[in-house]
Tab-separated table of N, CA and C in Angstrom:
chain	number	residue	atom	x	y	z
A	1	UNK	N	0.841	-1.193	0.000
A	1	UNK	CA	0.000	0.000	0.000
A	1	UNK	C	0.877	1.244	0.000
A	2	UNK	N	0.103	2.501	-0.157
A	2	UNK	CA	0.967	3.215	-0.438
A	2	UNK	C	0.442	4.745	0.539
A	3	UNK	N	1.174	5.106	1.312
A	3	UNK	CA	0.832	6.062	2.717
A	3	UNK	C	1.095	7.365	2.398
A	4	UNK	N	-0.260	8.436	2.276
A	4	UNK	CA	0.294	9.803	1.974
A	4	UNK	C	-0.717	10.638	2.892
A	5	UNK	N	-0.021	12.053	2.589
A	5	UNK	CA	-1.276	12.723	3.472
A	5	UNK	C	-2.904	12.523	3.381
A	6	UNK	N	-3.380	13.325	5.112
A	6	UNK	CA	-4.792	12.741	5.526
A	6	UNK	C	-4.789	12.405	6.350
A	7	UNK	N	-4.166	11.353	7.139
A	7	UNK	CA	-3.154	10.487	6.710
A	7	UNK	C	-4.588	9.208	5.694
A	8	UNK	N	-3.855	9.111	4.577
A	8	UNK	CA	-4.391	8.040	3.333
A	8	UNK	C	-3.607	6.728	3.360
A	9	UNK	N	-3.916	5.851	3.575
A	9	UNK	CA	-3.561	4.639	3.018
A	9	UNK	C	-4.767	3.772	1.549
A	10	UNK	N	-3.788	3.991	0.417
A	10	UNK	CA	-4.233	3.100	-0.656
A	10	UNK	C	-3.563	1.821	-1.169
A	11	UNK	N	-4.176	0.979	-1.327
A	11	UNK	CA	-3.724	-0.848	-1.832
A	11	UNK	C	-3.576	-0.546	-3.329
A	12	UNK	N	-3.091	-1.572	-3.917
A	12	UNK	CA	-3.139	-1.726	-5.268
A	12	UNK	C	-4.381	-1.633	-6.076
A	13	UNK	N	-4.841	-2.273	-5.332
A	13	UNK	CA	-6.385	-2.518	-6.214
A	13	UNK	C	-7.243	-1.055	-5.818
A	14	UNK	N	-6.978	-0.164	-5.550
A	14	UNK	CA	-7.472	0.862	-5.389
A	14	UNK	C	-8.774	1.513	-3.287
A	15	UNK	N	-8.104	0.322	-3.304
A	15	UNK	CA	-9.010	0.541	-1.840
A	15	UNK	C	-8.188	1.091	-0.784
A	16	UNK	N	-9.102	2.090	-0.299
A	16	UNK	CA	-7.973	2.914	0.551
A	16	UNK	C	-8.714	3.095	1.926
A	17	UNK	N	-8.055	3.795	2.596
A	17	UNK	CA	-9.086	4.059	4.339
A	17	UNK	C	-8.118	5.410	5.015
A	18	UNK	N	-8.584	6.586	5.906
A	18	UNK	CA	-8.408	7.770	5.731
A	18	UNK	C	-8.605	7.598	7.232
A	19	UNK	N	-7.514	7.755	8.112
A	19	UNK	CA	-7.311	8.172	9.929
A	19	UNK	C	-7.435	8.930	10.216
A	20	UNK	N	-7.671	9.636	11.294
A	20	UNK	CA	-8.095	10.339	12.116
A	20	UNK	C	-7.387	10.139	13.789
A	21	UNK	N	-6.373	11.453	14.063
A	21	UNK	CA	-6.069	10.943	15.357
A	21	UNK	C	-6.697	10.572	16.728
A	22	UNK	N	-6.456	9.583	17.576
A	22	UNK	CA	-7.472	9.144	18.134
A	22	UNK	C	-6.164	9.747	19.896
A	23	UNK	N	-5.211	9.443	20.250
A	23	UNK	CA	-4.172	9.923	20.504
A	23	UNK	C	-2.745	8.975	20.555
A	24	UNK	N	-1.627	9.695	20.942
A	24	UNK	CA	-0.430	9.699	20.478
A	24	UNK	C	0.495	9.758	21.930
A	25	UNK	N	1.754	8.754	21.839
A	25	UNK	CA	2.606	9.101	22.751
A	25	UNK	C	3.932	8.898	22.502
A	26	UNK	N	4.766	9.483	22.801
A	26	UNK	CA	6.462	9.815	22.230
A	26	UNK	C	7.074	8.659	23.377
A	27	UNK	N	7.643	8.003	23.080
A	27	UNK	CA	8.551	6.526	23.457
A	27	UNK	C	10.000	6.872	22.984
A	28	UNK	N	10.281	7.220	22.006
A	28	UNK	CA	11.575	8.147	21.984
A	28	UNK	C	11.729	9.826	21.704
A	29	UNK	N	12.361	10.087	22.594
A	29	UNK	CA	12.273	12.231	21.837
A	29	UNK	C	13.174	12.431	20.574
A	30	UNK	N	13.764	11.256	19.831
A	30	UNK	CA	14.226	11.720	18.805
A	30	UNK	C	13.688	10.921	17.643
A	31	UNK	N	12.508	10.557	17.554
A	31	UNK	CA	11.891	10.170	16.951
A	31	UNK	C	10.026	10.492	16.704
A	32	UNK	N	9.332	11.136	15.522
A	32	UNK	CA	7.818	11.499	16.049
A	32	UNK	C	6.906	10.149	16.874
A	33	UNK	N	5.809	10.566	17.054
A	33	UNK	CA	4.902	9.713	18.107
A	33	UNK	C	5.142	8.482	17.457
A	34	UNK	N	4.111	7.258	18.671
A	34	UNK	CA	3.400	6.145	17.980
A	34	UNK	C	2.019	6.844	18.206
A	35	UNK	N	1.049	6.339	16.956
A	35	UNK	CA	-0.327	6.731	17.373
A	35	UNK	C	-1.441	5.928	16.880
A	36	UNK	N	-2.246	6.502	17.464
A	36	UNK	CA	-3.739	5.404	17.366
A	36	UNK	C	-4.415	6.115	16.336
A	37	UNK	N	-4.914	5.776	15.461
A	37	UNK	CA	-5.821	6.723	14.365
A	37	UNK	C	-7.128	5.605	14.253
A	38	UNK	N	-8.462	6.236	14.318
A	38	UNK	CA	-9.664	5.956	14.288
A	38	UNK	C	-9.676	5.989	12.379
A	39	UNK	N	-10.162	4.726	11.910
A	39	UNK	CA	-10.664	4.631	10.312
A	39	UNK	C	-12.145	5.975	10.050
A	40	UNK	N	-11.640	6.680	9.551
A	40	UNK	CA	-12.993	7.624	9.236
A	40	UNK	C	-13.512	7.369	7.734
A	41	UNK	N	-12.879	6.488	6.484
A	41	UNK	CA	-13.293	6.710	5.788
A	41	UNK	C	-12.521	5.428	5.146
A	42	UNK	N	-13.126	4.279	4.608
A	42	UNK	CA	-13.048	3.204	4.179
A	42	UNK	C	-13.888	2.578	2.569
A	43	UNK	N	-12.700	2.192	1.361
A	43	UNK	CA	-13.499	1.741	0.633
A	43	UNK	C	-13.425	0.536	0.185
A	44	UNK	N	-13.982	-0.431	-0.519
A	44	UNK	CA	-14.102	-1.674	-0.302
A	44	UNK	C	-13.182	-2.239	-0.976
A	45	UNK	N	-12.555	-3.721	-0.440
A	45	UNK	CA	-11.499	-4.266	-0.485
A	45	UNK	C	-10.772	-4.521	0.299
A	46	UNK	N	-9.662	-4.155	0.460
A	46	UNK	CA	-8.583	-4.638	1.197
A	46	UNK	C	-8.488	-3.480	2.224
A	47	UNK	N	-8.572	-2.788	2.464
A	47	UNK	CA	-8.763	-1.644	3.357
A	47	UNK	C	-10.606	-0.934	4.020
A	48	UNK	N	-10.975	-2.205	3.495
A	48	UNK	CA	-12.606	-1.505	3.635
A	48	UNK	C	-13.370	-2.053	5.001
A	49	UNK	N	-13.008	-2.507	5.626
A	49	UNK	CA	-13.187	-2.993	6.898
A	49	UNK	C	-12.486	-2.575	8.377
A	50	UNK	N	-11.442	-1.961	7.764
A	50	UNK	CA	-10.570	-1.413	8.831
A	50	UNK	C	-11.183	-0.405	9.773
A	51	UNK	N	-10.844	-0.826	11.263
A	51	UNK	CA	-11.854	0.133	12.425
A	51	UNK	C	-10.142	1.130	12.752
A	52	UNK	N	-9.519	0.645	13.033
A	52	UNK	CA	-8.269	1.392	13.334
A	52	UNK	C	-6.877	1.151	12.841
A	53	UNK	N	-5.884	2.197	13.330
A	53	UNK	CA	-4.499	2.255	13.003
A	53	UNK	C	-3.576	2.029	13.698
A	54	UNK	N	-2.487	1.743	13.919
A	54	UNK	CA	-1.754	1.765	15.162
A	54	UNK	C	-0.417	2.664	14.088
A	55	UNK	N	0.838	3.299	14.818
A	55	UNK	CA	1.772	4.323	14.252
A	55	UNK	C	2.834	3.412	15.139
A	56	UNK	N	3.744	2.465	15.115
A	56	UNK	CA	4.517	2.062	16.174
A	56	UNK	C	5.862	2.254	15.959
A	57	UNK	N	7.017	1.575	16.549
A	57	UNK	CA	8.498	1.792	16.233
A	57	UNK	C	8.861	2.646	15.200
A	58	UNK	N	8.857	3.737	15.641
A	58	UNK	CA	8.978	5.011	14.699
A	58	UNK	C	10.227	5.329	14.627
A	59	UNK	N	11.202	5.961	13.871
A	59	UNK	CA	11.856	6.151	14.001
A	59	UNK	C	12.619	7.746	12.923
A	60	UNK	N	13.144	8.588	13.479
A	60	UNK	CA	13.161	10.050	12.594
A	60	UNK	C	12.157	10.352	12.473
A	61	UNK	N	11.703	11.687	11.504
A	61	UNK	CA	10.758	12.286	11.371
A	61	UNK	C	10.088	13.733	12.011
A	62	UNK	N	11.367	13.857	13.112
A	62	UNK	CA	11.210	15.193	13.513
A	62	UNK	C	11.182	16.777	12.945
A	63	UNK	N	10.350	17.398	12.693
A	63	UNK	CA	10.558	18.754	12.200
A	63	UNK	C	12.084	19.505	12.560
A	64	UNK	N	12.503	19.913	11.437
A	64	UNK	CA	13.859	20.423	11.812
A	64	UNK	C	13.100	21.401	12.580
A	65	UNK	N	15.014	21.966	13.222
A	65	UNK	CA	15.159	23.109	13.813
A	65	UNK	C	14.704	24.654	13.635
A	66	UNK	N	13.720	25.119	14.336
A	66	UNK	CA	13.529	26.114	14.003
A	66	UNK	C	14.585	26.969	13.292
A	67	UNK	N	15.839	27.154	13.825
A	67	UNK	CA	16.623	27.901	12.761
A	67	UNK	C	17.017	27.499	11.494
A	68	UNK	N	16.765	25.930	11.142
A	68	UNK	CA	16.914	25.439	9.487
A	68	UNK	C	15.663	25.913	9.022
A	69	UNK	N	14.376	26.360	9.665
A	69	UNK	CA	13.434	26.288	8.830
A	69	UNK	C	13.227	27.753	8.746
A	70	UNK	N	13.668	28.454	9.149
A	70	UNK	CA	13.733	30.332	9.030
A	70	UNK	C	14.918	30.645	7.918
A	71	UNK	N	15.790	29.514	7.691
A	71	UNK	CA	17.011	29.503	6.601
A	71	UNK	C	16.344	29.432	5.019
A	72	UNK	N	15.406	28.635	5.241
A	72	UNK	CA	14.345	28.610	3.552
A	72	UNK	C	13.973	29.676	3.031
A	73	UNK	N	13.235	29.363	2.415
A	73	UNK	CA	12.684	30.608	1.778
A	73	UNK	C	11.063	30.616	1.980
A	74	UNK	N	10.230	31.276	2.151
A	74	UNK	CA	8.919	31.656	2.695
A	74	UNK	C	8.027	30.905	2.032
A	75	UNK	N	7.268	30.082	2.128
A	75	UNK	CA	6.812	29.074	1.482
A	75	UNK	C	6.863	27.728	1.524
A	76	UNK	N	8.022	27.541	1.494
A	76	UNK	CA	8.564	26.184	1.083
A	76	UNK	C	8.352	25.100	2.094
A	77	UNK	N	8.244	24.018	1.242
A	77	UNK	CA	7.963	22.514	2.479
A	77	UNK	C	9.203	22.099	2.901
A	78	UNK	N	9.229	21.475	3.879
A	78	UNK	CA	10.454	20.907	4.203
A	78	UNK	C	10.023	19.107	4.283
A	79	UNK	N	10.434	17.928	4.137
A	79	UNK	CA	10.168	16.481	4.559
A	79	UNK	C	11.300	16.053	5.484
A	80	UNK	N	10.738	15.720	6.782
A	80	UNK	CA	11.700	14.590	7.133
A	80	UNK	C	11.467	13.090	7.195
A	81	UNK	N	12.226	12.468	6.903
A	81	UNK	CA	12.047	10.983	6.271
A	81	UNK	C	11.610	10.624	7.262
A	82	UNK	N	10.795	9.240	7.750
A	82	UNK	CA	11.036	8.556	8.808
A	82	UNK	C	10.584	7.184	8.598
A	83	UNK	N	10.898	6.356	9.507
A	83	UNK	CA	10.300	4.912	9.216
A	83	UNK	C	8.983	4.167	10.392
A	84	UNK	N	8.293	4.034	9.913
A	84	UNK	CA	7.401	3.063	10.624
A	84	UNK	C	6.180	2.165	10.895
A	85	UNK	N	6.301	1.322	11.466
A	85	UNK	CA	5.352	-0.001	11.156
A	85	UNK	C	3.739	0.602	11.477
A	86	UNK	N	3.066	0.170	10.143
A	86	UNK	CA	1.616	0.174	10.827
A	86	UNK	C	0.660	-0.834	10.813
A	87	UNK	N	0.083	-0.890	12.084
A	87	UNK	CA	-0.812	-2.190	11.667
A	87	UNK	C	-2.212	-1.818	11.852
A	88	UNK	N	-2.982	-2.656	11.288
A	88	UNK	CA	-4.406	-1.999	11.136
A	88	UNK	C	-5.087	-3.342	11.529
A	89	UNK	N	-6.340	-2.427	12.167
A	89	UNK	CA	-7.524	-3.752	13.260
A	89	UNK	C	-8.789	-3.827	11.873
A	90	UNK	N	-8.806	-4.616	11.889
A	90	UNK	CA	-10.788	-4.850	11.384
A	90	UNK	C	-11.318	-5.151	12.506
A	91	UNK	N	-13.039	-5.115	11.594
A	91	UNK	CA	-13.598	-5.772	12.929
A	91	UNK	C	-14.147	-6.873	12.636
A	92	UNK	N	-14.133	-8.601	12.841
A	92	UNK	CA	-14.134	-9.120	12.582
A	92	UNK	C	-15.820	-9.745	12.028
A	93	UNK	N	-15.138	-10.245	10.627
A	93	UNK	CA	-16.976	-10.790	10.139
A	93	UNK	C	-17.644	-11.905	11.027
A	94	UNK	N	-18.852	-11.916	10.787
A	94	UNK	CA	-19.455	-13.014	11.199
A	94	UNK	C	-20.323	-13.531	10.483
């Protein structure tokens, strides 16, 4: 799948599901949160059942330094890379 803002997760086959933070807690300070995201928006397939998110072993991803980001130019995005596992709950059929 493929993870972009929203936060969006889309599959190959086109099915995607759209989080919502539910909350978040920092386990390392040099790395952003792990977090819980509530499914707000699910379409069918492989992602169409999903109730939640989990954000875990995170690692980088911190907003630079305020003084690298006053060094840009007015506008501009900055990315910091980071890595981490997500796993996602359904709720199970019956």
């Amino acid at each position: 799948a493929t993870h972009f803002a929203g936060p969006t997760w889309q599959a190959r086959s086109g099915s995607k599901v759209v989080g919502a933070r539910v909350s978040g807690v920092n386990v390392d300070p040099t790395a952003i949160d792990w977090l819980l995201l509530k499914a707000t928006s699910t379409t069918p397939g492989r992602f169409g059942a999903t109730t939640y998110i989990q954000r875990i072993h995170t690692a980088g991803g911190l907003a630079p330094a305020a003084a690298d980001c006053n060094a840009g130019t007015a506008g501009t995005t900055r990315e910091a890379a980071y890595t981490a596992d997500y796993v996602f709950f359904k709720k199970r059929g019956r």
